[in-house]
C-alpha positions as a printed NumPy array, in Angstrom:
array([[ -5.108,   0.552, -31.537],
       [ -1.192,  -0.378, -31.975],
       [ -0.806,   2.336, -34.583],
       [ -2.843,   5.895, -35.005],
       [ -1.715,   6.547, -38.529],
       [ -0.918,   4.17 , -41.499],
       [  1.06 ,   5.367, -44.413],
       [  0.293,   3.383, -47.528],
       [  2.276,   3.167, -50.764],
       [  0.406,   3.414, -54.16 ],
       [  1.79 ,   1.509, -56.875],
       [  2.107,  -2.32 , -55.772],
       [  0.102,  -1.855, -52.359],
       [ -3.168,  -0.026, -53.364],
       [ -3.048,  -0.617, -56.963],
       [ -1.41 ,  -2.733, -59.741],
       [  0.012,  -0.478, -61.879],
       [  2.306,  -2.444, -63.86 ],
       [  0.655,  -1.683, -67.326],
       [  0.705,   2.061, -67.259],
       [  3.953,   2.417, -65.714],
       [  5.635,  -0.299, -67.963],
       [  4.287,   0.961, -71.189],
       [  5.046,   4.593, -70.256],
       [  8.885,   3.378, -69.783],
       [  8.535,   1.615, -73.288],
       [  7.387,   4.612, -74.903],
       [ 10.006,   6.744, -73.362],
       [ 12.796,   4.771, -74.019],
       [ 11.601,   4.521, -77.601],
       [ 12.632,   8.017, -77.847],
       [ 16.265,   7.256, -77.26 ],
       [ 16.253,   4.456, -79.598],
       [ 15.844,   1.76 , -77.273],
       [ 13.399,  -0.753, -78.413],
       [ 11.672,  -2.859, -75.895],
       [  9.311,  -5.304, -77.048],
       [  7.448,  -6.634, -74.03 ],
       [  7.   ,  -4.028, -71.669],
       [  6.494,  -6.843, -69.011],
       [ 10.442,  -6.773, -69.001],
       [ 10.283,  -3.221, -67.666],
       [  8.576,  -4.084, -64.408],
       [ 11.242,  -3.07 , -62.109],
       [ 10.772,   0.526, -63.045],
       [  7.438,   0.068, -60.77 ],
       [  7.807,   1.564, -57.228],
       [ 11.485,   3.557, -57.078],
       [ 11.565,   7.047, -58.226],
       [ 11.756,   6.89 , -62.04 ],
       [ 14.525,   9.25 , -62.661],
       [ 16.937,   6.899, -60.534],
       [ 15.717,   3.711, -62.185],
       [ 16.638,   5.463, -65.917],
       [ 19.94 ,   6.098, -64.229],
       [ 20.371,   2.573, -62.595],
       [ 19.061,   0.362, -65.303],
       [ 20.054,   2.446, -68.375],
       [ 23.187,   4.455, -67.369],
       [ 21.434,   7.522, -68.119],
       [ 22.952,  10.696, -66.95 ],
       [ 20.992,  13.176, -64.964],
       [ 19.963,  15.479, -68.107],
       [ 19.008,  12.73 , -69.994],
       [ 17.134,  11.006, -67.217],
       [ 14.986,  14.08 , -66.498],
       [ 14.142,  14.283, -70.268],
       [ 13.462,  10.376, -70.149],
       [ 10.78 ,  11.105, -67.113],
       [  9.422,  13.75 , -69.541],
       [  9.167,  11.51 , -72.311],
       [  7.592,   8.919, -69.773],
       [  5.179,  11.749, -68.553],
       [  3.805,  12.452, -72.295],
       [  2.477,   8.771, -72.365],
       [  1.217,   8.635, -68.696],
       [ -0.771,  11.256, -68.246],
       [ -2.765,  10.579, -71.723],
       [ -3.262,   6.658, -70.888],
       [ -0.974,   5.158, -68.71 ],
       [ -2.505,   6.736, -65.661],
       [ -5.585,   4.946, -66.367],
       [ -3.849,   1.633, -66.964],
       [ -4.191,   0.188, -63.498],
       [ -6.83 ,  -1.393, -61.201],
       [ -7.31 ,  -1.675, -57.424],
       [ -6.358,  -5.025, -55.831],
       [ -9.179,  -6.866, -54.25 ],
       [ -9.83 ,  -5.837, -50.527],
       [ -8.421,  -2.493, -50.685],
       [-11.878,  -0.494, -50.073],
       [-13.013,  -2.745, -47.346],
       [ -9.349,  -2.495, -45.388],
       [ -9.435,   1.282, -45.825],
       [-12.855,   1.877, -44.416],
       [-12.225,  -0.383, -41.559],
       [ -9.192,   1.499, -40.816],
       [-11.242,   4.83 , -41.134],
       [-14.031,   3.615, -39.27 ],
       [-11.874,   2.758, -36.01 ],
       [-10.215,   6.197, -35.832],
       [ -7.088,   5.34 , -37.978],
       [ -5.504,   8.273, -39.801],
       [ -4.914,   7.11 , -43.572],
       [ -1.95 ,   8.666, -45.19 ],
       [ -0.83 ,   8.14 , -48.777],
       [  2.917,   8.033, -49.284],
       [  4.227,   7.679, -52.558],
       [  7.34 ,   8.28 , -54.889],
       [  4.521,   8.896, -57.58 ],
       [  4.287,  12.772, -58.186],
       [  1.482,  13.935, -55.973],
       [ -0.575,  15.489, -58.766],
       [ -0.863,  12.127, -60.622],
       [ -1.609,  10.364, -57.21 ],
       [ -4.367,  12.481, -56.426],
       [ -5.829,  11.695, -60.079],
       [ -5.552,   8.002, -59.759],
       [ -7.126,   8.137, -56.161],
       [-10.082,  10.532, -57.423],
       [-10.496,   7.953, -60.656],
       [-10.828,   5.013, -58.269],
       [-13.403,   6.978, -55.837],
       [-11.273,   6.6  , -52.742],
       [ -9.533,   9.72 , -52.161],
       [-12.216,  10.543, -49.372],
       [-10.723,   7.645, -47.659],
       [ -7.415,   9.359, -47.248],
       [ -6.654,  11.976, -44.532],
       [ -3.881,  13.419, -46.476],
       [ -1.833,  12.453, -49.458],
       [  1.735,  12.612, -50.108],
       [  4.172,  12.211, -53.063],
       [  6.79 ,  13.555, -55.036],
       [  7.158,  16.673, -56.771],
       [  6.936,  17.105, -60.516],
       [ 10.348,  18.751, -60.737],
       [ 11.673,  15.278, -59.412],
       [ 12.234,  16.696, -55.691],
       [ 11.017,  14.836, -52.539],
       [ 11.136,  11.669, -54.289],
       [ 13.075,   9.569, -51.893],
       [ 10.387,   7.735, -49.56 ],
       [ 12.636,   8.229, -46.696],
       [ 11.929,  12.263, -47.327],
       [  8.18 ,  11.72 , -48.025],
       [  7.671,  10.023, -44.668],
       [  9.834,  12.825, -43.147],
       [  7.499,  15.43 , -44.458],
       [  4.555,  13.286, -43.089],
       [  5.899,  12.898, -39.468],
       [  6.55 ,  16.817, -39.765],
       [  2.822,  17.597, -40.769],
       [  1.542,  15.517, -37.51 ],
       [  4.015,  16.628, -34.782],
       [  1.577,  15.842, -31.91 ],
       [  2.472,  12.03 , -32.537],
       [  5.153,  10.047, -31.739],
       [  7.063,   7.622, -34.265],
       [  5.697,   4.519, -32.365],
       [  2.096,   5.884, -33.646],
       [  3.056,   5.445, -37.545],
       [  3.567,   2.388, -39.665],
       [  4.583,   2.201, -43.468],
       [  2.895,  -0.106, -45.663],
       [  4.402,  -0.868, -48.935],
       [  5.39 ,  -3.608, -51.323],
       [  9.259,  -2.587, -51.948],
       [ 12.499,  -1.95 , -50.152],
       [ 12.389,   1.529, -50.897],
       [  9.089,   1.642, -48.23 ],
       [ 10.996,  -0.611, -45.88 ],
       [ 14.025,   1.464, -46.021],
       [ 12.404,   4.97 , -45.844],
       [ 10.42 ,   3.755, -42.711],
       [ 13.736,   2.611, -40.782],
       [ 15.574,   5.787, -41.586],
       [ 12.642,   7.952, -39.737],
       [ 12.556,   5.266, -36.91 ],
       [  8.672,   4.078, -37.947],
       [  7.596,   0.454, -38.036],
       [  6.921,  -1.104, -41.612],
       [  4.601,  -3.579, -42.985],
       [  6.013,  -5.651, -46.5  ],
       [  3.34 ,  -7.052, -48.462],
       [  3.85 ,  -9.941, -50.95 ],
       [  1.105,  -8.763, -53.368],
       [  3.2  ,  -6.434, -55.125],
       [  6.107,  -5.86 , -57.018],
       [  8.453,  -6.718, -54.499],
       [ 10.024, -10.308, -53.44 ],
       [ 10.018, -11.584, -49.416],
       [ 13.575, -11.745, -49.693],
       [ 13.95 ,  -8.257, -50.804],
       [ 11.771,  -7.172, -48.235],
       [ 13.134,  -9.112, -45.408],
       [ 16.812,  -7.979, -46.245],
       [ 15.761,  -4.628, -44.584],
       [ 13.977,  -5.904, -41.575],
       [ 10.277,  -4.708, -41.866],
       [  8.181,  -5.198, -38.538],
       [  5.968,  -7.32 , -40.215],
       [  5.713,  -9.156, -43.772],
       [  2.184, -10.072, -45.078],
       [  0.547, -12.199, -47.764],
       [ -3.109, -10.886, -47.418],
       [ -4.783,  -7.714, -47.19 ],
       [ -6.965,  -8.509, -44.252],
       [ -3.712,  -9.097, -41.867],
       [ -2.927,  -5.603, -42.141],
       [ -6.116,  -4.432, -40.112],
       [ -5.075,  -7.238, -37.767],
       [ -1.317,  -5.427, -37.262],
       [ -2.884,  -1.817, -37.075],
       [ -5.733,  -2.04 , -34.835]])
């Protein structure tokens, strides 16, 4: 095998979570008097840490962004978490990697608590060796921090044994900061130019290409 441990992003890589996330953001913004008629215009919220997106896109200060995340979760924990679907080919890919002895790790900026619920609802949690996400208090939300924590959990492996698979620049940046290889996928929410700007080792258009790279 080329890689021993495959790190997978969740939103935009394993699941299409656009509906649940954008509706949750729409609900949150309404609390602040910001009406967004079409939640599809909020797709840029998919992927990055939420509190940072509220700061970047709506100039919320720290206190306001924390409250915005709390409002977001009111909708998300009741409805949004279930408004997503798995990409075609995910189960086949994960099973193939697992059968070949690759350790499969979830590396998401989504709170680990919600990530586990999603994997359980999709009946694929058993395909993951470990699950890493952010904390509910918004700490450890940066992808580089999450990857760093995963590397610490597997001290017997070298950085060359890991590969990060994700659809957004944050996945590639996080991998680069930890000196591990990365794959940018084009079926999610990041563009080819966004990924290419951060020099991933690979960029793929189809799920089956990941198995070829890892194995």
